[in-house]
């Protein structure tokens, strides 16, 4: 064991604190307020140390979204073992998938996507992230639902489910939309289950 | 006829130019860049005249969203007479409805909703607008589809359609998502048609 290891651990912990503080700060205070200095203070890290890890705001923010998304998806796969098999599985999976769109990570991402809409340089960094998120979320949904993505109807209905999730996420940004959402999720799960049930699983 | 009328007409035209320039400016340059001064210049109106109509940025922006939304919905009802009856109507209506979520008005509203997420004073002004938009869009969809909103399954599936529209709108902000969207709209219309077909019309 060398003396470098504890230092690497500390560095990794600092990095992680910065990434988590970035997501919280974006969701709560918005894009404009989320600077490296503000995030460093929130994470209890010196500004110099923060800038050592992430030279620019764009570096910090894209790294934070990427890290938190991977973390969320890994969690989704872990949690999936606890979801019921057979009847009720589609509703449980849809409910869980759509839950992610009302969390802090979605609210943080929304700030970044919206800023990127009016900022070509940021857009260039965010577009590959968006493509990755879409691909991985789709693959995760397919695995959790246990359906065949090669069937074009299945493929499109799962896409539609994730698009609906994004829309429900947007509807939850300014007010608590959970009561309405619950009814829609239940209905959509029943309709989806019926449509998927007609396909080969 | 008094001399006041032309003045009123001019005033109305100025107001309308400001409202249209606000939506374009929000969609193109984002929330932070959309000030009364920038919009006035874009509309070819003096800053003083703009401030006479809209004392604050919040007044201007909420008035613009409200005006353009009403205008869009009136247009939707007019255009509906040209949509096919019977087979193919659901797809035509869904296609038309979801189109609105990829237009300039949606992109402008997204900027305002996202800013309001981190600004409690703005949020207070935007929440009633969001409620109105949701209500009117739902009523318009019900009328265009010619379905019975008293049926809870119909009610929820129409809500789900609009939520999906919002999600598709968000997916179109950074890249042109029209090819993917087209396939989803077609599939969604078929699934919706099947589910609605089982209900009493």
Tab-separated table of C-alpha atoms in Angstrom:
chain	number	residue	atom	x	y	z
A	1	UNK	CA	0.000	0.000	0.000
A	2	UNK	CA	1.425	3.379	-0.945
A	3	UNK	CA	0.553	6.829	0.347
A	4	UNK	CA	-1.093	7.626	-2.985
A	5	UNK	CA	-4.213	5.608	-2.304
A	6	UNK	CA	-5.792	7.673	0.465
A	7	UNK	CA	-5.125	10.760	-1.645
A	8	UNK	CA	-6.889	9.155	-4.623
A	9	UNK	CA	-9.799	8.224	-2.374
A	10	UNK	CA	-10.046	11.781	-1.107
A	11	UNK	CA	-9.913	13.080	-4.646
A	12	UNK	CA	-12.671	10.707	-5.711
A	13	UNK	CA	-14.832	11.718	-2.749
A	14	UNK	CA	-14.318	15.422	-3.531
A	15	UNK	CA	-15.275	14.833	-7.143
A	16	UNK	CA	-18.420	12.980	-6.144
A	17	UNK	CA	-19.470	15.695	-3.664
A	18	UNK	CA	-19.064	18.283	-6.434
A	19	UNK	CA	-21.149	16.264	-8.894
A	20	UNK	CA	-23.973	15.739	-6.403
A	21	UNK	CA	-23.961	19.410	-5.352
A	22	UNK	CA	-24.153	20.424	-9.024
A	23	UNK	CA	-27.356	18.439	-9.603
A	24	UNK	CA	-28.988	19.806	-6.431
A	25	UNK	CA	-27.950	23.354	-7.288
A	26	UNK	CA	-29.252	23.156	-10.879
A	27	UNK	CA	-32.610	21.742	-9.778
A	28	UNK	CA	-33.069	24.258	-6.982
A	29	UNK	CA	-31.457	27.463	-8.225
A	30	UNK	CA	-31.390	27.032	-11.992
A	31	UNK	CA	-28.773	27.258	-14.720
A	32	UNK	CA	-27.610	30.859	-14.277
A	33	UNK	CA	-26.942	30.492	-10.544
A	34	UNK	CA	-25.026	27.223	-10.937
A	35	UNK	CA	-21.398	28.322	-11.242
A	36	UNK	CA	-18.273	26.391	-10.205
A	37	UNK	CA	-17.844	28.796	-7.249
A	38	UNK	CA	-21.421	28.307	-5.978
A	39	UNK	CA	-21.221	24.528	-6.350
A	40	UNK	CA	-17.803	24.393	-4.625
A	41	UNK	CA	-19.179	26.294	-1.640
A	42	UNK	CA	-22.241	24.047	-1.468
A	43	UNK	CA	-20.020	20.953	-1.583
A	44	UNK	CA	-17.631	22.340	1.046
A	45	UNK	CA	-14.737	22.257	-1.422
A	46	UNK	CA	-12.299	25.093	-2.134
A	47	UNK	CA	-12.796	26.868	-5.439
A	48	UNK	CA	-9.266	25.935	-6.494
A	49	UNK	CA	-9.866	22.244	-5.829
A	50	UNK	CA	-13.162	22.406	-7.736
A	51	UNK	CA	-11.451	24.024	-10.712
A	52	UNK	CA	-8.702	21.424	-10.591
A	53	UNK	CA	-11.355	18.733	-11.140
A	54	UNK	CA	-13.538	20.754	-13.509
A	55	UNK	CA	-11.855	23.649	-15.323
A	56	UNK	CA	-15.125	25.066	-16.686
A	57	UNK	CA	-18.765	25.203	-15.672
A	58	UNK	CA	-19.635	23.151	-18.757
A	59	UNK	CA	-17.155	20.427	-17.709
A	60	UNK	CA	-18.686	20.285	-14.231
A	61	UNK	CA	-22.292	20.260	-15.387
A	62	UNK	CA	-21.978	17.679	-18.155
A	63	UNK	CA	-19.907	15.398	-15.872
A	64	UNK	CA	-22.563	15.732	-13.148
A	65	UNK	CA	-25.439	14.817	-15.468
A	66	UNK	CA	-23.512	11.870	-16.898
A	67	UNK	CA	-22.487	10.532	-13.489
A	68	UNK	CA	-25.929	10.885	-11.912
A	69	UNK	CA	-27.669	9.341	-14.905
A	70	UNK	CA	-25.405	6.241	-14.815
A	71	UNK	CA	-25.962	6.001	-11.069
A	72	UNK	CA	-29.763	6.253	-11.512
A	73	UNK	CA	-29.899	3.606	-14.225
A	74	UNK	CA	-27.734	1.176	-12.197
A	75	UNK	CA	-30.135	1.709	-9.280
A	76	UNK	CA	-33.119	1.044	-11.574
A	77	UNK	CA	-31.686	-2.317	-12.603
A	78	UNK	CA	-30.999	-3.235	-8.962
A	79	UNK	CA	-34.472	-2.215	-7.818
A	80	UNK	CA	-36.046	-4.177	-10.658
A	81	UNK	CA	-35.456	-7.464	-8.849
A	82	UNK	CA	-38.000	-6.318	-6.243
A	83	UNK	CA	-40.742	-5.625	-8.831
A	84	UNK	CA	-43.528	-8.220	-9.193
A	85	UNK	CA	-43.418	-10.749	-12.034
A	86	UNK	CA	-46.452	-11.542	-14.179
A	87	UNK	CA	-49.645	-9.529	-13.625
A	88	UNK	CA	-48.928	-6.075	-12.273
A	89	UNK	CA	-45.363	-6.009	-13.612
A	90	UNK	CA	-46.083	-3.572	-16.458
A	91	UNK	CA	-47.743	-1.093	-14.081
A	92	UNK	CA	-44.921	-1.450	-11.546
A	93	UNK	CA	-42.264	-0.917	-14.235
A	94	UNK	CA	-44.065	2.045	-15.851
A	95	UNK	CA	-44.599	3.594	-12.429
A	96	UNK	CA	-40.911	3.208	-11.561
A	97	UNK	CA	-39.650	4.435	-14.948
A	98	UNK	CA	-41.844	7.509	-14.922
A	99	UNK	CA	-40.805	8.264	-11.353
A	100	UNK	CA	-37.328	9.145	-12.604
A	101	UNK	CA	-38.742	11.975	-14.662
A	102	UNK	CA	-40.031	13.778	-11.591
A	103	UNK	CA	-36.816	13.575	-9.590
A	104	UNK	CA	-33.981	16.031	-8.985
A	105	UNK	CA	-31.920	14.689	-11.900
A	106	UNK	CA	-34.690	15.452	-14.425
A	107	UNK	CA	-35.187	18.936	-12.977
A	108	UNK	CA	-31.434	19.559	-13.220
A	109	UNK	CA	-31.253	18.222	-16.782
A	110	UNK	CA	-34.201	20.424	-17.781
A	111	UNK	CA	-32.228	23.504	-16.743
A	112	UNK	CA	-29.291	22.427	-18.898
A	113	UNK	CA	-31.345	21.391	-21.956
A	114	UNK	CA	-33.225	24.711	-21.825
A	115	UNK	CA	-30.028	26.735	-21.537
A	116	UNK	CA	-28.505	24.724	-24.405
A	117	UNK	CA	-31.467	25.625	-26.623
A	118	UNK	CA	-30.162	29.205	-26.753
A	119	UNK	CA	-26.411	28.461	-26.502
A	120	UNK	CA	-24.819	26.655	-29.493
A	121	UNK	CA	-21.549	25.793	-27.674
A	122	UNK	CA	-23.406	24.183	-24.778
A	123	UNK	CA	-25.760	22.458	-27.181
A	124	UNK	CA	-22.818	20.729	-28.838
A	125	UNK	CA	-21.787	19.237	-25.508
A	126	UNK	CA	-25.303	18.293	-24.452
A	127	UNK	CA	-26.526	16.597	-27.653
A	128	UNK	CA	-24.286	13.491	-27.249
A	129	UNK	CA	-25.386	13.222	-23.607
A	130	UNK	CA	-29.046	13.418	-24.631
A	131	UNK	CA	-28.486	10.681	-27.230
A	132	UNK	CA	-26.811	8.433	-24.655
A	133	UNK	CA	-29.541	9.036	-22.049
A	134	UNK	CA	-32.248	8.205	-24.590
A	135	UNK	CA	-30.489	5.008	-25.697
A	136	UNK	CA	-29.766	3.738	-22.179
A	137	UNK	CA	-33.224	4.623	-20.811
A	138	UNK	CA	-34.810	2.765	-23.724
A	139	UNK	CA	-32.624	-0.314	-23.201
A	140	UNK	CA	-33.387	-0.274	-19.477
A	141	UNK	CA	-37.141	-0.015	-20.121
A	142	UNK	CA	-36.988	-2.945	-22.568
A	143	UNK	CA	-35.120	-5.105	-20.056
A	144	UNK	CA	-37.428	-4.218	-17.169
A	145	UNK	CA	-40.556	-4.874	-19.236
A	146	UNK	CA	-39.055	-8.092	-20.617
A	147	UNK	CA	-40.235	-7.355	-24.167
A	148	UNK	CA	-38.723	-7.779	-27.631
A	149	UNK	CA	-37.351	-4.508	-28.979
A	150	UNK	CA	-36.954	-6.018	-32.456
A	151	UNK	CA	-40.757	-5.804	-32.793
A	152	UNK	CA	-41.344	-2.325	-34.235
A	153	UNK	CA	-44.666	-1.887	-32.403
A	154	UNK	CA	-43.004	-2.719	-29.083
A	155	UNK	CA	-40.096	-0.416	-29.909
A	156	UNK	CA	-42.407	2.516	-30.597
A	157	UNK	CA	-44.688	1.955	-27.630
A	158	UNK	CA	-41.695	1.894	-25.276
A	159	UNK	CA	-40.426	5.106	-26.877
A	160	UNK	CA	-43.873	6.643	-26.432
A	161	UNK	CA	-43.813	5.629	-22.757
A	162	UNK	CA	-40.508	7.403	-22.208
A	163	UNK	CA	-41.722	10.461	-24.121
A	164	UNK	CA	-44.798	10.502	-21.903
A	165	UNK	CA	-42.475	10.291	-18.905
A	166	UNK	CA	-40.610	13.360	-20.108
A	167	UNK	CA	-43.901	15.214	-20.524
A	168	UNK	CA	-45.099	14.187	-17.078
A	169	UNK	CA	-41.766	15.366	-15.700
A	170	UNK	CA	-42.291	18.781	-17.272
A	171	UNK	CA	-45.821	18.940	-15.822
A	172	UNK	CA	-44.365	18.394	-12.341
A	173	UNK	CA	-41.782	21.173	-12.424
A	174	UNK	CA	-43.939	24.039	-11.138
A	175	UNK	CA	-46.603	22.206	-9.132
A	176	UNK	CA	-47.035	18.800	-7.529
A	177	UNK	CA	-48.707	16.816	-10.296
A	178	UNK	CA	-48.541	13.426	-8.531
A	179	UNK	CA	-52.291	12.825	-8.087
A	180	UNK	CA	-53.047	13.379	-11.777
A	181	UNK	CA	-49.919	11.474	-12.822
A	182	UNK	CA	-50.899	8.425	-10.777
A	183	UNK	CA	-54.156	8.035	-12.700
A	184	UNK	CA	-52.447	8.473	-16.058
A	185	UNK	CA	-49.719	5.953	-15.213
A	186	UNK	CA	-52.325	3.378	-14.175
A	187	UNK	CA	-54.348	3.895	-17.358
A	188	UNK	CA	-51.328	3.896	-19.642
A	189	UNK	CA	-49.953	0.732	-18.019
A	190	UNK	CA	-53.264	-1.037	-18.704
A	191	UNK	CA	-53.357	0.161	-22.334
A	192	UNK	CA	-49.676	-0.688	-22.845
A	193	UNK	CA	-50.113	-4.112	-21.250
A	194	UNK	CA	-53.005	-4.828	-23.620
A	195	UNK	CA	-51.015	-3.694	-26.649
A	196	UNK	CA	-47.848	-5.589	-25.612
A	197	UNK	CA	-49.872	-8.686	-24.708
A	198	UNK	CA	-50.835	-9.039	-28.364
A	199	UNK	CA	-47.137	-9.218	-29.353
A	200	UNK	CA	-44.747	-12.145	-28.964
A	201	UNK	CA	-42.821	-11.787	-25.706
B	1	UNK	CA	-65.757	58.103	-36.284
B	2	UNK	CA	-63.480	59.911	-33.862
B	3	UNK	CA	-59.762	60.513	-34.075
B	4	UNK	CA	-59.244	58.091	-31.201
B	5	UNK	CA	-59.833	55.035	-33.346
B	6	UNK	CA	-56.708	55.108	-35.504
B	7	UNK	CA	-54.693	55.738	-32.353
B	8	UNK	CA	-56.286	52.693	-30.732
B	9	UNK	CA	-55.542	50.644	-33.833
B	10	UNK	CA	-51.932	51.736	-33.761
B	11	UNK	CA	-51.715	50.901	-30.096
B	12	UNK	CA	-53.172	47.460	-30.707
B	13	UNK	CA	-50.752	46.790	-33.578
B	14	UNK	CA	-47.790	47.874	-31.423
B	15	UNK	CA	-48.920	45.596	-28.626
B	16	UNK	CA	-49.259	42.669	-30.994
B	17	UNK	CA	-45.811	43.234	-32.524
B	18	UNK	CA	-44.320	43.233	-29.026
B	19	UNK	CA	-46.088	39.992	-28.077
B	20	UNK	CA	-44.942	38.196	-31.233
B	21	UNK	CA	-41.363	39.458	-30.870
B	22	UNK	CA	-41.337	38.226	-27.260
B	23	UNK	CA	-42.177	34.652	-28.264
B	24	UNK	CA	-39.570	34.622	-31.048
B	25	UNK	CA	-36.942	36.115	-28.765
B	26	UNK	CA	-37.617	33.604	-25.948
B	27	UNK	CA	-37.469	30.622	-28.308
B	28	UNK	CA	-34.306	31.819	-30.037
B	29	UNK	CA	-32.278	33.580	-27.381
B	30	UNK	CA	-33.672	32.192	-24.122
B	31	UNK	CA	-35.047	33.623	-20.906
B	32	UNK	CA	-32.080	35.702	-19.728
B	33	UNK	CA	-31.673	37.537	-23.045
B	34	UNK	CA	-35.385	38.363	-23.354
B	35	UNK	CA	-35.695	41.798	-21.752
B	36	UNK	CA	-38.226	44.542	-22.543
B	37	UNK	CA	-35.435	46.544	-24.246
B	38	UNK	CA	-34.331	43.666	-26.489
B	39	UNK	CA	-37.918	42.812	-27.440
B	40	UNK	CA	-38.754	46.473	-28.141
B	41	UNK	CA	-35.796	46.732	-30.517
B	42	UNK	CA	-36.737	43.500	-32.254
B	43	UNK	CA	-40.324	44.726	-32.675
B	44	UNK	CA	-39.205	48.164	-33.928
B	45	UNK	CA	-40.920	49.878	-30.989
B	46	UNK	CA	-39.359	52.492	-28.700
B	47	UNK	CA	-38.431	51.277	-25.257
B	48	UNK	CA	-40.757	53.872	-23.695
B	49	UNK	CA	-43.711	52.683	-25.764
B	50	UNK	CA	-42.946	49.072	-24.851
B	51	UNK	CA	-42.848	49.950	-21.163
B	52	UNK	CA	-46.104	51.861	-21.482
B	53	UNK	CA	-47.770	48.612	-22.632
B	54	UNK	CA	-45.797	46.284	-20.357
B	55	UNK	CA	-44.216	47.861	-17.271
B	56	UNK	CA	-42.174	44.758	-16.389
B	57	UNK	CA	-40.548	41.867	-18.210
B	58	UNK	CA	-42.894	39.487	-16.391
B	59	UNK	CA	-45.942	41.451	-17.648
B	60	UNK	CA	-44.652	41.266	-21.208
B	61	UNK	CA	-43.754	37.592	-21.121
B	62	UNK	CA	-46.912	36.292	-19.469
B	63	UNK	CA	-49.078	38.436	-21.793
B	64	UNK	CA	-47.179	37.069	-24.812
B	65	UNK	CA	-47.624	33.431	-23.803
B	66	UNK	CA	-51.312	33.965	-23.060
B	67	UNK	CA	-51.988	35.787	-26.329
B	68	UNK	CA	-50.093	33.309	-28.516
B	69	UNK	CA	-51.682	30.312	-26.828
B	70	UNK	CA	-55.220	31.658	-27.422
B	71	UNK	CA	-54.275	32.426	-31.018
B	72	UNK	CA	-52.864	28.877	-31.528
B	73	UNK	CA	-55.932	27.182	-30.072
B	74	UNK	CA	-58.328	29.265	-32.181
B	75	UNK	CA	-56.293	28.260	-35.230
B	76	UNK	CA	-56.461	24.590	-34.192
B	77	UNK	CA	-60.266	24.724	-34.079
B	78	UNK	CA	-60.382	26.424	-37.494
B	79	UNK	CA	-57.988	23.935	-39.070
B	80	UNK	CA	-59.947	21.019	-37.643
B	81	UNK	CA	-62.647	21.408	-40.275
B	82	UNK	CA	-60.073	20.318	-42.859
B	83	UNK	CA	-59.196	17.077	-41.024
B	84	UNK	CA	-60.682	13.809	-42.346
B	85	UNK	CA	-63.736	12.282	-40.658
B	86	UNK	CA	-63.968	8.563	-39.809
B	87	UNK	CA	-60.917	6.398	-40.416
B	88	UNK	CA	-57.688	8.337	-40.191
B	89	UNK	CA	-59.177	11.108	-38.064
B	90	UNK	CA	-57.486	10.042	-34.818
B	91	UNK	CA	-54.065	9.994	-36.486
B	92	UNK	CA	-54.688	13.338	-38.177
B	93	UNK	CA	-55.834	14.924	-34.899
B	94	UNK	CA	-52.956	13.445	-32.859
B	95	UNK	CA	-50.490	14.561	-35.514
B	96	UNK	CA	-51.892	18.094	-35.478
B	97	UNK	CA	-52.082	18.309	-31.673
B	98	UNK	CA	-48.531	17.076	-31.172
B	99	UNK	CA	-47.272	19.475	-33.839
B	100	UNK	CA	-47.998	22.351	-31.492
B	101	UNK	CA	-45.487	20.995	-28.996
B	102	UNK	CA	-42.622	21.371	-31.439
B	103	UNK	CA	-43.395	24.935	-32.476
B	104	UNK	CA	-41.968	28.281	-31.418
B	105	UNK	CA	-44.632	28.795	-28.743
B	106	UNK	CA	-43.646	25.583	-26.927
B	107	UNK	CA	-39.952	26.485	-27.112
B	108	UNK	CA	-40.737	29.937	-25.695
B	109	UNK	CA	-42.927	28.510	-22.921
B	110	UNK	CA	-40.192	26.019	-22.007
B	111	UNK	CA	-37.816	28.901	-21.352
B	112	UNK	CA	-40.341	30.552	-19.041
B	113	UNK	CA	-41.376	27.346	-17.194
B	114	UNK	CA	-37.708	26.477	-16.599
B	115	UNK	CA	-36.878	29.952	-15.325
B	116	UNK	CA	-39.959	29.830	-13.063
B	117	UNK	CA	-38.702	26.571	-11.512
B	118	UNK	CA	-35.948	28.564	-9.790
B	119	UNK	CA	-37.831	31.878	-9.307
B	120	UNK	CA	-40.761	31.820	-6.841
B	121	UNK	CA	-42.195	35.219	-7.929
B	122	UNK	CA	-42.273	34.174	-11.591
B	123	UNK	CA	-43.642	30.777	-10.657
B	124	UNK	CA	-46.639	32.449	-8.997
B	125	UNK	CA	-47.480	34.201	-12.261
B	126	UNK	CA	-46.871	31.170	-14.458
B	127	UNK	CA	-48.812	28.537	-12.489
B	128	UNK	CA	-52.281	29.962	-13.376
B	129	UNK	CA	-51.218	30.205	-17.035
B	130	UNK	CA	-50.041	26.578	-17.006
B	131	UNK	CA	-53.381	25.496	-15.497
B	132	UNK	CA	-55.308	27.403	-18.178
B	133	UNK	CA	-53.163	26.012	-21.015
B	134	UNK	CA	-53.645	22.464	-19.713
B	135	UNK	CA	-57.429	22.922	-19.420
B	136	UNK	CA	-57.915	24.483	-22.851
B	137	UNK	CA	-55.574	22.060	-24.651
B	138	UNK	CA	-57.479	19.151	-23.096
B	139	UNK	CA	-60.867	20.580	-24.099
B	140	UNK	CA	-59.611	21.219	-27.639
B	141	UNK	CA	-58.273	17.655	-27.950
B	142	UNK	CA	-61.599	16.216	-26.743
B	143	UNK	CA	-63.539	18.290	-29.294
B	144	UNK	CA	-61.216	17.441	-32.173
B	145	UNK	CA	-61.264	13.719	-31.355
B	146	UNK	CA	-65.046	13.794	-30.861
B	147	UNK	CA	-64.889	11.656	-27.712
B	148	UNK	CA	-66.713	11.700	-24.359
B	149	UNK	CA	-64.565	13.244	-21.643
B	150	UNK	CA	-66.977	11.995	-18.948
B	151	UNK	CA	-65.583	8.501	-19.556
B	152	UNK	CA	-62.606	8.304	-17.159
B	153	UNK	CA	-60.601	6.044	-19.499
B	154	UNK	CA	-61.051	8.526	-22.371
B	155	UNK	CA	-60.172	11.418	-20.045
B	156	UNK	CA	-56.904	9.789	-18.971
B	157	UNK	CA	-55.849	8.642	-22.442
B	158	UNK	CA	-56.345	12.157	-23.809
B	159	UNK	CA	-54.280	13.514	-20.906
B	160	UNK	CA	-51.601	10.910	-21.653
B	161	UNK	CA	-51.593	12.041	-25.299
B	162	UNK	CA	-50.942	15.639	-24.295
B	163	UNK	CA	-48.264	14.586	-21.795
B	164	UNK	CA	-46.579	12.609	-24.545
B	165	UNK	CA	-46.801	15.691	-26.749
B	166	UNK	CA	-44.987	17.700	-24.100
B	167	UNK	CA	-42.288	15.010	-23.925
B	168	UNK	CA	-41.936	14.935	-27.714
B	169	UNK	CA	-41.643	18.718	-27.643
B	170	UNK	CA	-38.793	18.497	-25.164
B	171	UNK	CA	-37.065	15.852	-27.317
B	172	UNK	CA	-37.159	18.285	-30.256
B	173	UNK	CA	-35.536	21.244	-28.524
B	174	UNK	CA	-31.873	20.423	-29.212
B	175	UNK	CA	-32.112	18.296	-32.366
B	176	UNK	CA	-34.629	17.693	-35.127
B	177	UNK	CA	-36.587	14.717	-33.780
B	178	UNK	CA	-39.234	14.693	-36.532
B	179	UNK	CA	-38.394	11.302	-38.120
B	180	UNK	CA	-38.590	9.433	-34.808
B	181	UNK	CA	-41.641	11.448	-33.754
B	182	UNK	CA	-43.548	10.572	-36.915
B	183	UNK	CA	-43.290	6.843	-36.172
B	184	UNK	CA	-44.333	7.306	-32.565
B	185	UNK	CA	-47.320	9.465	-33.513
B	186	UNK	CA	-48.523	6.831	-35.981
B	187	UNK	CA	-48.194	4.023	-33.426
B	188	UNK	CA	-49.741	6.084	-30.661
B	189	UNK	CA	-52.721	7.013	-32.860
B	190	UNK	CA	-53.312	3.323	-33.669
B	191	UNK	CA	-53.125	2.309	-29.990
B	192	UNK	CA	-55.315	5.236	-28.940
B	193	UNK	CA	-57.828	4.512	-31.685
B	194	UNK	CA	-58.062	0.890	-30.526
B	195	UNK	CA	-58.541	1.917	-26.886
B	196	UNK	CA	-61.061	4.685	-27.712
B	197	UNK	CA	-62.899	2.431	-30.150
B	198	UNK	CA	-63.875	0.191	-27.251
B	199	UNK	CA	-65.549	3.153	-25.474
B	200	UNK	CA	-68.920	4.728	-26.275
B	201	UNK	CA	-68.438	7.707	-28.597
